[in-house]
Amino acid sequence: MIAAAIGLPALSAPAALAMMDSPSLAHLGLLDIAVIAIYFVMVIWIGFYLKGQSNTSEEFFMAGREMTAWIAGLSFVSANLGSLELMGWAGSSYQYGILAAHWYWIGAIPAMLFLGMVMMPFYYVCKTHSVPGYLKLRYGQGSSFVAAVSFAFMTVLMSGVNMFAMAEVMKIVLGWDLNFSIIVSSLAVAAYVALGGLRSAIFNEVLQFVLIWGGAMLVPILGLVETGGWEGFKARLAHNIATGDVPVGDYTHMWRSMGHFADNPMGIHWTGILFGLGFAISFGYWTTDFLVVQRVLAANSLRSARLAPVIGSFFKMAVPFIVILPGLLGLVVLTNSNGSHMQLVGENVVKVCARSASGGPADSAACSAALATTSVLPATRAAVLAGTGDVQLHSYNEVLPLMMVRYLGPGLLGLGITALIAGFMSGMAGNVSAFTAIFTYDIYQPHIVKNARDDHYVLVGRIVTIVGVVISIGAAYLVMNAAGIMDYVQALFSFFISPLLGVVLLGMFWKRATKAGGFWGLLCGTLTSIALWAWVKADPTALRFVAISPDAKDMAENMYRALWSVITSVGVNVIVSLFTKPKPLSELASVVYGVTPLPTEEPVPFYKNEWTWTAIAVVLFAALNIYFW
Amino acid sequence: MHSSGISIWFFNGILLTVYGVLVLAYGIFELATHQTANVVLANLHAPVWWGAILLVLGLFYSVRFRPSRTK
């Protein structure tokens, strides 16, 4: 095991047992294999084709700043459309209902529009190569270095998450060996990013975006046909709740149950959604995470750079159709092989109840205890404990593959699986290309080799791409022992991204913010986040203080922790800045609001104007929230 | 993205065309032989119409963004 070789924890025994013991959901035919193989050939072909166009650092790391608004916008969304989007949120919607769509709407759209309309001019006009690069221009080397190191750390871990998630999907759906999936996908990503740089990553992200829709959209369409449309789905859901097949809850409204932490299964209050998710996490991710901002910085003009997030926001609003809706439909259409209603459970329960050679769970007592914590019906529980074979336990995260297997025959199943692989690989490639740029521009160039030739940095970029993939592989094996992918990623967001938001926002809109203020704000915000996380880990009852309610659950903790870290970051920045000497205004030109002359853009018809499309996006966003209130 | 030679939309078009042909061909095979796959709603013959949609989109992008036109 690679994990053991690099000193990381190996796959735990129960988890390995569960993985080896569960039969795959589907078997691919020749046609499906051909569909997947063609995809891999295409991405490698693109990598080789673009190799000749990635010779300078500007071409390799910034795609030559030649991307149109559409390409930058689709890439912007696609880089985020990784494992969490496809499997994690489908599973969350099965578990929590349409509440999961908050992460797509309030948790993304306002921030994306803010990035395009308000922040993008500053990023674009100062011609920075990265977000830490912006911090260097605004605050100096200290905060830039802290941001670069934390971001580099986060990206390789995120890449590992993607890699592991993909391998697990392949294991669950096709029975493929985890190691095989990890090696094949990482080799493909390493090849096309190392060859073509950011341009190759962006090209493949656009390709992957189209594939994801082409492969995954059929599932909700057929699901709605089966249930008789949205109204038919709601009627069947109400019936299943009445019979006990589905736990009691409001699965189709987003805000009604947010009045108190105890009123919804996520254990969240509307203030947490609005300020924690809608501001601290969302703005932190969509406006300062270099993984997504890098795509927009590659745009060919300021107008394209502003339009790209706006275009992306429309597609982001539509993603719940292929992610959230299949999870919801799974609540009413999935059945066991004996025709009974299928009830999905947490991964921990699936692992504890993994079958032994005799057919039943290896540890019946532990399995029975685990099942008792779920809402699984007595008949299902008895069948699982008896190991009769006609009832197989599946986890929430398997809902999307289960739905694919339900509706997609030969060829289409291959397309659906390719969509999943494409989503995972775009997430990995996005992280690896961002890691490469950050390491080369913000760590290697300023601190290790300062004045080398341009082709030296391109070579370093290619090597770092390979190294980033290798570290990601190690991270993938590390993730295998994490309690849950979602918790893990949410924790990372609040550690690094949210404090950065406070520093970037103050730096961009407050002339008085100083170098020392930025550095200490970023450091204290990050430490606050880590400390709060560690506090709750050590003493779970501390959750009542962090998330301001004894009824709060993990998701709420993440949101409030992000909020506290932003507040700390801003507060420390303001206090330290007031006691230290600010930069002269002449040094702040092009990086701070009020002293940056923005270029005037040529007038265009209203239907090509970014403000028009922003207004339409705002109206659509409001309509969706009101409809599903 | 035209300045790099072949447009990304052309790559998209080629891939969708190939997938469209494969899926549509299988759908027609199903229709002709009545050997439908063991999936829910197989009677809707999704491979036929979904494959056709992919093929039409693929051909549109392949032709619209073919290299000789975008250079």
PDB file of N, CA and C in Angstrom, chain A residues 289-357:
ATOM      1  N   ASP A 289     -10.784  31.532  -3.177  1.00  0.00           N
ATOM      2  CA  ASP A 289     -10.149  30.242  -3.428  1.00  0.00           C
ATOM      3  C   ASP A 289      -9.542  30.283  -4.833  1.00  0.00           C
ATOM      4  N   PHE A 290      -8.239  30.168  -4.880  1.00  0.00           N
ATOM      5  CA  PHE A 290      -7.552  30.328  -6.160  1.00  0.00           C
ATOM      6  C   PHE A 290      -7.944  29.253  -7.168  1.00  0.00           C
ATOM      7  N   LEU A 291      -8.405  28.110  -6.683  1.00  0.00           N
ATOM      8  CA  LEU A 291      -8.836  27.040  -7.583  1.00  0.00           C
ATOM      9  C   LEU A 291      -9.858  27.559  -8.589  1.00  0.00           C
ATOM     10  N   VAL A 292     -10.827  28.322  -8.122  1.00  0.00           N
ATOM     11  CA  VAL A 292     -11.848  28.831  -9.039  1.00  0.00           C
ATOM     12  C   VAL A 292     -11.463  30.198  -9.612  1.00  0.00           C
ATOM     13  N   VAL A 293     -10.837  31.036  -8.795  1.00  0.00           N
ATOM     14  CA  VAL A 293     -10.479  32.384  -9.275  1.00  0.00           C
ATOM     15  C   VAL A 293      -9.465  32.296 -10.420  1.00  0.00           C
ATOM     16  N   GLN A 294      -8.593  31.273 -10.376  1.00  0.00           N
ATOM     17  CA  GLN A 294      -7.582  31.105 -11.425  1.00  0.00           C
ATOM     18  C   GLN A 294      -8.222  31.005 -12.810  1.00  0.00           C
ATOM     19  N   ARG A 295      -9.391  30.342 -12.882  1.00  0.00           N
ATOM     20  CA  ARG A 295     -10.070  30.180 -14.170  1.00  0.00           C
ATOM     21  C   ARG A 295     -10.520  31.529 -14.727  1.00  0.00           C
ATOM     22  N   VAL A 296     -10.973  32.392 -13.846  1.00  0.00           N
ATOM     23  CA  VAL A 296     -11.469  33.692 -14.299  1.00  0.00           C
ATOM     24  C   VAL A 296     -10.309  34.619 -14.652  1.00  0.00           C
ATOM     25  N   LEU A 297      -9.205  34.477 -13.927  1.00  0.00           N
ATOM     26  CA  LEU A 297      -8.029  35.310 -14.227  1.00  0.00           C
ATOM     27  C   LEU A 297      -7.470  34.992 -15.613  1.00  0.00           C
ATOM     28  N   ALA A 298      -7.830  33.825 -16.154  1.00  0.00           N
ATOM     29  CA  ALA A 298      -7.336  33.444 -17.478  1.00  0.00           C
ATOM     30  C   ALA A 298      -8.182  34.045 -18.596  1.00  0.00           C
ATOM     31  N   ALA A 299      -9.175  34.871 -18.248  1.00  0.00           N
ATOM     32  CA  ALA A 299     -10.059  35.456 -19.268  1.00  0.00           C
ATOM     33  C   ALA A 299      -9.300  36.457 -20.135  1.00  0.00           C
ATOM     34  N   ASN A 300      -9.829  36.665 -21.356  1.00  0.00           N
ATOM     35  CA  ASN A 300      -9.099  37.481 -22.332  1.00  0.00           C
ATOM     36  C   ASN A 300      -9.351  38.987 -22.212  1.00  0.00           C
ATOM     37  N   SER A 301     -10.276  39.404 -21.350  1.00  0.00           N
ATOM     38  CA  SER A 301     -10.522  40.840 -21.146  1.00  0.00           C
ATOM     39  C   SER A 301     -11.215  41.023 -19.808  1.00  0.00           C
ATOM     40  N   LEU A 302     -11.263  42.264 -19.357  1.00  0.00           N
ATOM     41  CA  LEU A 302     -11.941  42.521 -18.084  1.00  0.00           C
ATOM     42  C   LEU A 302     -13.423  42.175 -18.187  1.00  0.00           C
ATOM     43  N   ARG A 303     -14.036  42.504 -19.328  1.00  0.00           N
ATOM     44  CA  ARG A 303     -15.464  42.186 -19.476  1.00  0.00           C
ATOM     45  C   ARG A 303     -15.681  40.671 -19.420  1.00  0.00           C
ATOM     46  N   SER A 304     -14.830  39.913 -20.084  1.00  0.00           N
ATOM     47  CA  SER A 304     -14.943  38.443 -20.032  1.00  0.00           C
ATOM     48  C   SER A 304     -14.748  37.946 -18.605  1.00  0.00           C
ATOM     49  N   ALA A 305     -13.784  38.540 -17.909  1.00  0.00           N
ATOM     50  CA  ALA A 305     -13.515  38.126 -16.531  1.00  0.00           C
ATOM     51  C   ALA A 305     -14.708  38.412 -15.632  1.00  0.00           C
ATOM     52  N   ARG A 306     -15.441  39.499 -15.912  1.00  0.00           N
ATOM     53  CA  ARG A 306     -16.615  39.827 -15.090  1.00  0.00           C
ATOM     54  C   ARG A 306     -17.808  38.966 -15.481  1.00  0.00           C
ATOM     55  N   LEU A 307     -17.904  38.668 -16.781  1.00  0.00           N
ATOM     56  CA  LEU A 307     -19.039  37.868 -17.250  1.00  0.00           C
ATOM     57  C   LEU A 307     -18.910  36.388 -16.857  1.00  0.00           C
ATOM     58  N   ALA A 308     -17.671  35.905 -16.775  1.00  0.00           N
ATOM     59  CA  ALA A 308     -17.463  34.473 -16.531  1.00  0.00           C
ATOM     60  C   ALA A 308     -18.185  33.972 -15.272  1.00  0.00           C
ATOM     61  N   PRO A 309     -18.025  34.626 -14.110  1.00  0.00           N
ATOM     62  CA  PRO A 309     -18.747  34.129 -12.931  1.00  0.00           C
ATOM     63  C   PRO A 309     -20.268  34.269 -13.080  1.00  0.00           C
ATOM     64  N   VAL A 310     -20.696  35.276 -13.835  1.00  0.00           N
ATOM     65  CA  VAL A 310     -22.141  35.456 -14.028  1.00  0.00           C
ATOM     66  C   VAL A 310     -22.699  34.311 -14.867  1.00  0.00           C
ATOM     67  N   ILE A 311     -21.984  33.965 -15.949  1.00  0.00           N
ATOM     68  CA  ILE A 311     -22.396  32.810 -16.759  1.00  0.00           C
ATOM     69  C   ILE A 311     -22.374  31.556 -15.889  1.00  0.00           C
ATOM     70  N   GLY A 312     -21.308  31.421 -15.112  1.00  0.00           N
ATOM     71  CA  GLY A 312     -21.203  30.261 -14.225  1.00  0.00           C
ATOM     72  C   GLY A 312     -22.355  30.172 -13.246  1.00  0.00           C
ATOM     73  N   SER A 313     -22.857  31.322 -12.802  1.00  0.00           N
ATOM     74  CA  SER A 313     -23.922  31.305 -11.788  1.00  0.00           C
ATOM     75  C   SER A 313     -25.208  30.666 -12.327  1.00  0.00           C
ATOM     76  N   PHE A 314     -25.486  30.843 -13.614  1.00  0.00           N
ATOM     77  CA  PHE A 314     -26.684  30.217 -14.185  1.00  0.00           C
ATOM     78  C   PHE A 314     -26.556  28.690 -14.167  1.00  0.00           C
ATOM     79  N   PHE A 315     -25.387  28.213 -14.540  1.00  0.00           N
ATOM     80  CA  PHE A 315     -25.193  26.761 -14.537  1.00  0.00           C
ATOM     81  C   PHE A 315     -25.168  26.223 -13.107  1.00  0.00           C
ATOM     82  N   LYS A 316     -24.611  27.012 -12.210  1.00  0.00           N
ATOM     83  CA  LYS A 316     -24.578  26.572 -10.807  1.00  0.00           C
ATOM     84  C   LYS A 316     -25.996  26.430 -10.262  1.00  0.00           C
ATOM     85  N   MET A 317     -26.866  27.358 -10.644  1.00  0.00           N
ATOM     86  CA  MET A 317     -28.254  27.271 -10.187  1.00  0.00           C
ATOM     87  C   MET A 317     -28.937  26.025 -10.741  1.00  0.00           C
ATOM     88  N   ALA A 318     -28.468  25.553 -11.914  1.00  0.00           N
ATOM     89  CA  ALA A 318     -29.103  24.398 -12.551  1.00  0.00           C
ATOM     90  C   ALA A 318     -28.545  23.063 -12.062  1.00  0.00           C
ATOM     91  N   VAL A 319     -27.364  23.080 -11.461  1.00  0.00           N
ATOM     92  CA  VAL A 319     -26.730  21.816 -11.056  1.00  0.00           C
ATOM     93  C   VAL A 319     -27.617  20.973 -10.122  1.00  0.00           C
ATOM     94  N   PRO A 320     -28.404  21.558  -9.207  1.00  0.00           N
ATOM     95  CA  PRO A 320     -29.256  20.714  -8.367  1.00  0.00           C
ATOM     96  C   PRO A 320     -30.162  19.776  -9.163  1.00  0.00           C
ATOM     97  N   PHE A 321     -30.444  20.137 -10.417  1.00  0.00           N
ATOM     98  CA  PHE A 321     -31.286  19.260 -11.221  1.00  0.00           C
ATOM     99  C   PHE A 321     -30.623  17.898 -11.422  1.00  0.00           C
ATOM    100  N   ILE A 322     -29.295  17.872 -11.573  1.00  0.00           N
ATOM    101  CA  ILE A 322     -28.627  16.584 -11.798  1.00  0.00           C
ATOM    102  C   ILE A 322     -27.992  16.016 -10.530  1.00  0.00           C
ATOM    103  N   VAL A 323     -28.027  16.773  -9.444  1.00  0.00           N
ATOM    104  CA  VAL A 323     -27.393  16.281  -8.215  1.00  0.00           C
ATOM    105  C   VAL A 323     -28.419  16.106  -7.090  1.00  0.00           C
ATOM    106  N   ILE A 324     -29.150  17.178  -6.781  1.00  0.00           N
ATOM    107  CA  ILE A 324     -30.099  17.138  -5.668  1.00  0.00           C
ATOM    108  C   ILE A 324     -31.333  16.314  -6.037  1.00  0.00           C
ATOM    109  N   LEU A 325     -31.865  16.545  -7.227  1.00  0.00           N
ATOM    110  CA  LEU A 325     -33.089  15.855  -7.631  1.00  0.00           C
ATOM    111  C   LEU A 325     -32.933  14.331  -7.650  1.00  0.00           C
ATOM    112  N   PRO A 326     -31.840  13.775  -8.207  1.00  0.00           N
ATOM    113  CA  PRO A 326     -31.705  12.313  -8.130  1.00  0.00           C
ATOM    114  C   PRO A 326     -31.707  11.784  -6.696  1.00  0.00           C
ATOM    115  N   GLY A 327     -31.086  12.542  -5.779  1.00  0.00           N
ATOM    116  CA  GLY A 327     -31.093  12.116  -4.376  1.00  0.00           C
ATOM    117  C   GLY A 327     -32.496  12.092  -3.805  1.00  0.00           C
ATOM    118  N   LEU A 328     -33.267  13.130  -4.124  1.00  0.00           N
ATOM    119  CA  LEU A 328     -34.653  13.186  -3.643  1.00  0.00           C
ATOM    120  C   LEU A 328     -35.487  12.061  -4.253  1.00  0.00           C
ATOM    121  N   LEU A 329     -35.324  11.865  -5.561  1.00  0.00           N
ATOM    122  CA  LEU A 329     -36.102  10.821  -6.233  1.00  0.00           C
ATOM    123  C   LEU A 329     -35.775   9.441  -5.656  1.00  0.00           C
ATOM    124  N   GLY A 330     -34.525   9.275  -5.216  1.00  0.00           N
ATOM    125  CA  GLY A 330     -34.125   8.009  -4.611  1.00  0.00           C
ATOM    126  C   GLY A 330     -34.962   7.659  -3.395  1.00  0.00           C
ATOM    127  N   LEU A 331     -35.488   8.664  -2.717  1.00  0.00           N
ATOM    128  CA  LEU A 331     -36.317   8.432  -1.524  1.00  0.00           C
ATOM    129  C   LEU A 331     -37.582   7.650  -1.864  1.00  0.00           C
ATOM    130  N   VAL A 332     -38.040   7.751  -3.110  1.00  0.00           N
ATOM    131  CA  VAL A 332     -39.321   7.097  -3.425  1.00  0.00           C
ATOM    132  C   VAL A 332     -39.216   5.983  -4.463  1.00  0.00           C
ATOM    133  N   VAL A 333     -38.166   5.962  -5.261  1.00  0.00           N
ATOM    134  CA  VAL A 333     -38.165   4.956  -6.341  1.00  0.00           C
ATOM    135  C   VAL A 333     -37.248   3.760  -6.093  1.00  0.00           C
ATOM    136  N   LEU A 334     -36.254   3.902  -5.244  1.00  0.00           N
ATOM    137  CA  LEU A 334     -35.294   2.809  -5.081  1.00  0.00           C
ATOM    138  C   LEU A 334     -35.926   1.624  -4.340  1.00  0.00           C
ATOM    139  N   THR A 335     -35.692   0.439  -4.870  1.00  0.00           N
ATOM    140  CA  THR A 335     -36.244  -0.766  -4.242  1.00  0.00           C
ATOM    141  C   THR A 335     -35.164  -1.833  -4.106  1.00  0.00           C
ATOM    142  N   ASN A 336     -35.354  -2.723  -3.142  1.00  0.00           N
ATOM    143  CA  ASN A 336     -34.473  -3.882  -2.998  1.00  0.00           C
ATOM    144  C   ASN A 336     -34.860  -4.946  -4.033  1.00  0.00           C
ATOM    145  N   SER A 337     -34.020  -5.972  -4.124  1.00  0.00           N
ATOM    146  CA  SER A 337     -34.300  -7.003  -5.133  1.00  0.00           C
ATOM    147  C   SER A 337     -35.589  -7.768  -4.829  1.00  0.00           C
ATOM    148  N   ASN A 338     -36.065  -7.728  -3.573  1.00  0.00           N
ATOM    149  CA  ASN A 338     -37.333  -8.397  -3.250  1.00  0.00           C
ATOM    150  C   ASN A 338     -38.533  -7.462  -3.421  1.00  0.00           C
ATOM    151  N   GLY A 339     -38.292  -6.273  -3.945  1.00  0.00           N
ATOM    152  CA  GLY A 339     -39.394  -5.348  -4.224  1.00  0.00           C
ATOM    153  C   GLY A 339     -39.719  -4.405  -3.080  1.00  0.00           C
ATOM    154  N   SER A 340     -39.123  -4.617  -1.916  1.00  0.00           N
ATOM    155  CA  SER A 340     -39.403  -3.726  -0.779  1.00  0.00           C
ATOM    156  C   SER A 340     -38.677  -2.400  -0.970  1.00  0.00           C
ATOM    157  N   HIS A 341     -39.117  -1.392  -0.224  1.00  0.00           N
ATOM    158  CA  HIS A 341     -38.511  -0.060  -0.349  1.00  0.00           C
ATOM    159  C   HIS A 341     -37.079  -0.081   0.178  1.00  0.00           C
ATOM    160  N   MET A 342     -36.162   0.469  -0.618  1.00  0.00           N
ATOM    161  CA  MET A 342     -34.758   0.503  -0.188  1.00  0.00           C
ATOM    162  C   MET A 342     -34.531   1.698   0.731  1.00  0.00           C
ATOM    163  N   GLN A 343     -33.879   1.457   1.866  1.00  0.00           N
ATOM    164  CA  GLN A 343     -33.562   2.543   2.801  1.00  0.00           C
ATOM    165  C   GLN A 343     -32.046   2.660   2.933  1.00  0.00           C
ATOM    166  N   LEU A 344     -31.528   3.803   2.541  1.00  0.00           N
ATOM    167  CA  LEU A 344     -30.085   4.014   2.624  1.00  0.00           C
ATOM    168  C   LEU A 344     -29.699   4.442   4.043  1.00  0.00           C
ATOM    169  N   VAL A 345     -28.463   4.146   4.417  1.00  0.00           N
ATOM    170  CA  VAL A 345     -27.988   4.454   5.779  1.00  0.00           C
ATOM    171  C   VAL A 345     -26.609   5.100   5.700  1.00  0.00           C
ATOM    172  N   GLY A 346     -26.068   5.462   6.846  1.00  0.00           N
ATOM    173  CA  GLY A 346     -24.731   6.051   6.886  1.00  0.00           C
ATOM    174  C   GLY A 346     -23.651   5.032   6.562  1.00  0.00           C
ATOM    175  N   GLU A 347     -22.495   5.535   6.143  1.00  0.00           N
ATOM    176  CA  GLU A 347     -21.413   4.622   5.773  1.00  0.00           C
ATOM    177  C   GLU A 347     -20.945   3.772   6.947  1.00  0.00           C
ATOM    178  N   ASN A 348     -21.021   4.359   8.147  1.00  0.00           N
ATOM    179  CA  ASN A 348     -20.578   3.604   9.325  1.00  0.00           C
ATOM    180  C   ASN A 348     -21.439   2.360   9.534  1.00  0.00           C
ATOM    181  N   VAL A 349     -22.739   2.497   9.269  1.00  0.00           N
ATOM    182  CA  VAL A 349     -23.646   1.347   9.439  1.00  0.00           C
ATOM    183  C   VAL A 349     -23.353   0.285   8.376  1.00  0.00           C
ATOM    184  N   VAL A 350     -23.096   0.733   7.141  1.00  0.00           N
ATOM    185  CA  VAL A 350     -22.781  -0.219   6.066  1.00  0.00           C
ATOM    186  C   VAL A 350     -21.529  -1.012   6.433  1.00  0.00           C
ATOM    187  N   LYS A 351     -20.551  -0.325   6.990  1.00  0.00           N
ATOM    188  CA  LYS A 351     -19.292  -1.000   7.328  1.00  0.00           C
ATOM    189  C   LYS A 351     -19.483  -1.995   8.470  1.00  0.00           C
ATOM    190  N   VAL A 352     -20.218  -1.567   9.489  1.00  0.00           N
ATOM    191  CA  VAL A 352     -20.430  -2.449  10.642  1.00  0.00           C
ATOM    192  C   VAL A 352     -21.214  -3.691  10.226  1.00  0.00           C
ATOM    193  N   CYS A 353     -22.136  -3.522   9.273  1.00  0.00           N
ATOM    194  CA  CYS A 353     -22.991  -4.630   8.860  1.00  0.00           C
ATOM    195  C   CYS A 353     -22.454  -5.378   7.641  1.00  0.00           C
ATOM    196  N   ALA A 354     -21.178  -5.157   7.311  1.00  0.00           N
ATOM    197  CA  ALA A 354     -20.596  -5.850   6.153  1.00  0.00           C
ATOM    198  C   ALA A 354     -20.742  -7.358   6.335  1.00  0.00           C
ATOM    199  N   ARG A 355     -21.042  -8.027   5.236  1.00  0.00           N
ATOM    200  CA  ARG A 355     -21.319  -9.462   5.329  1.00  0.00           C
ATOM    201  C   ARG A 355     -20.066 -10.299   5.556  1.00  0.00           C
ATOM    202  N   SER A 356     -20.259 -11.365   6.279  1.00  0.00           N
ATOM    203  CA  SER A 356     -19.181 -12.340   6.438  1.00  0.00           C
ATOM    204  C   SER A 356     -19.387 -13.450   5.403  1.00  0.00           C
ATOM    205  N   ALA A 357     -18.509 -14.447   5.427  1.00  0.00           N
ATOM    206  CA  ALA A 357     -18.619 -15.551   4.472  1.00  0.00           C
ATOM    207  C   ALA A 357     -19.940 -16.310   4.636  1.00  0.00           C
TER     208      ALA A 357
END
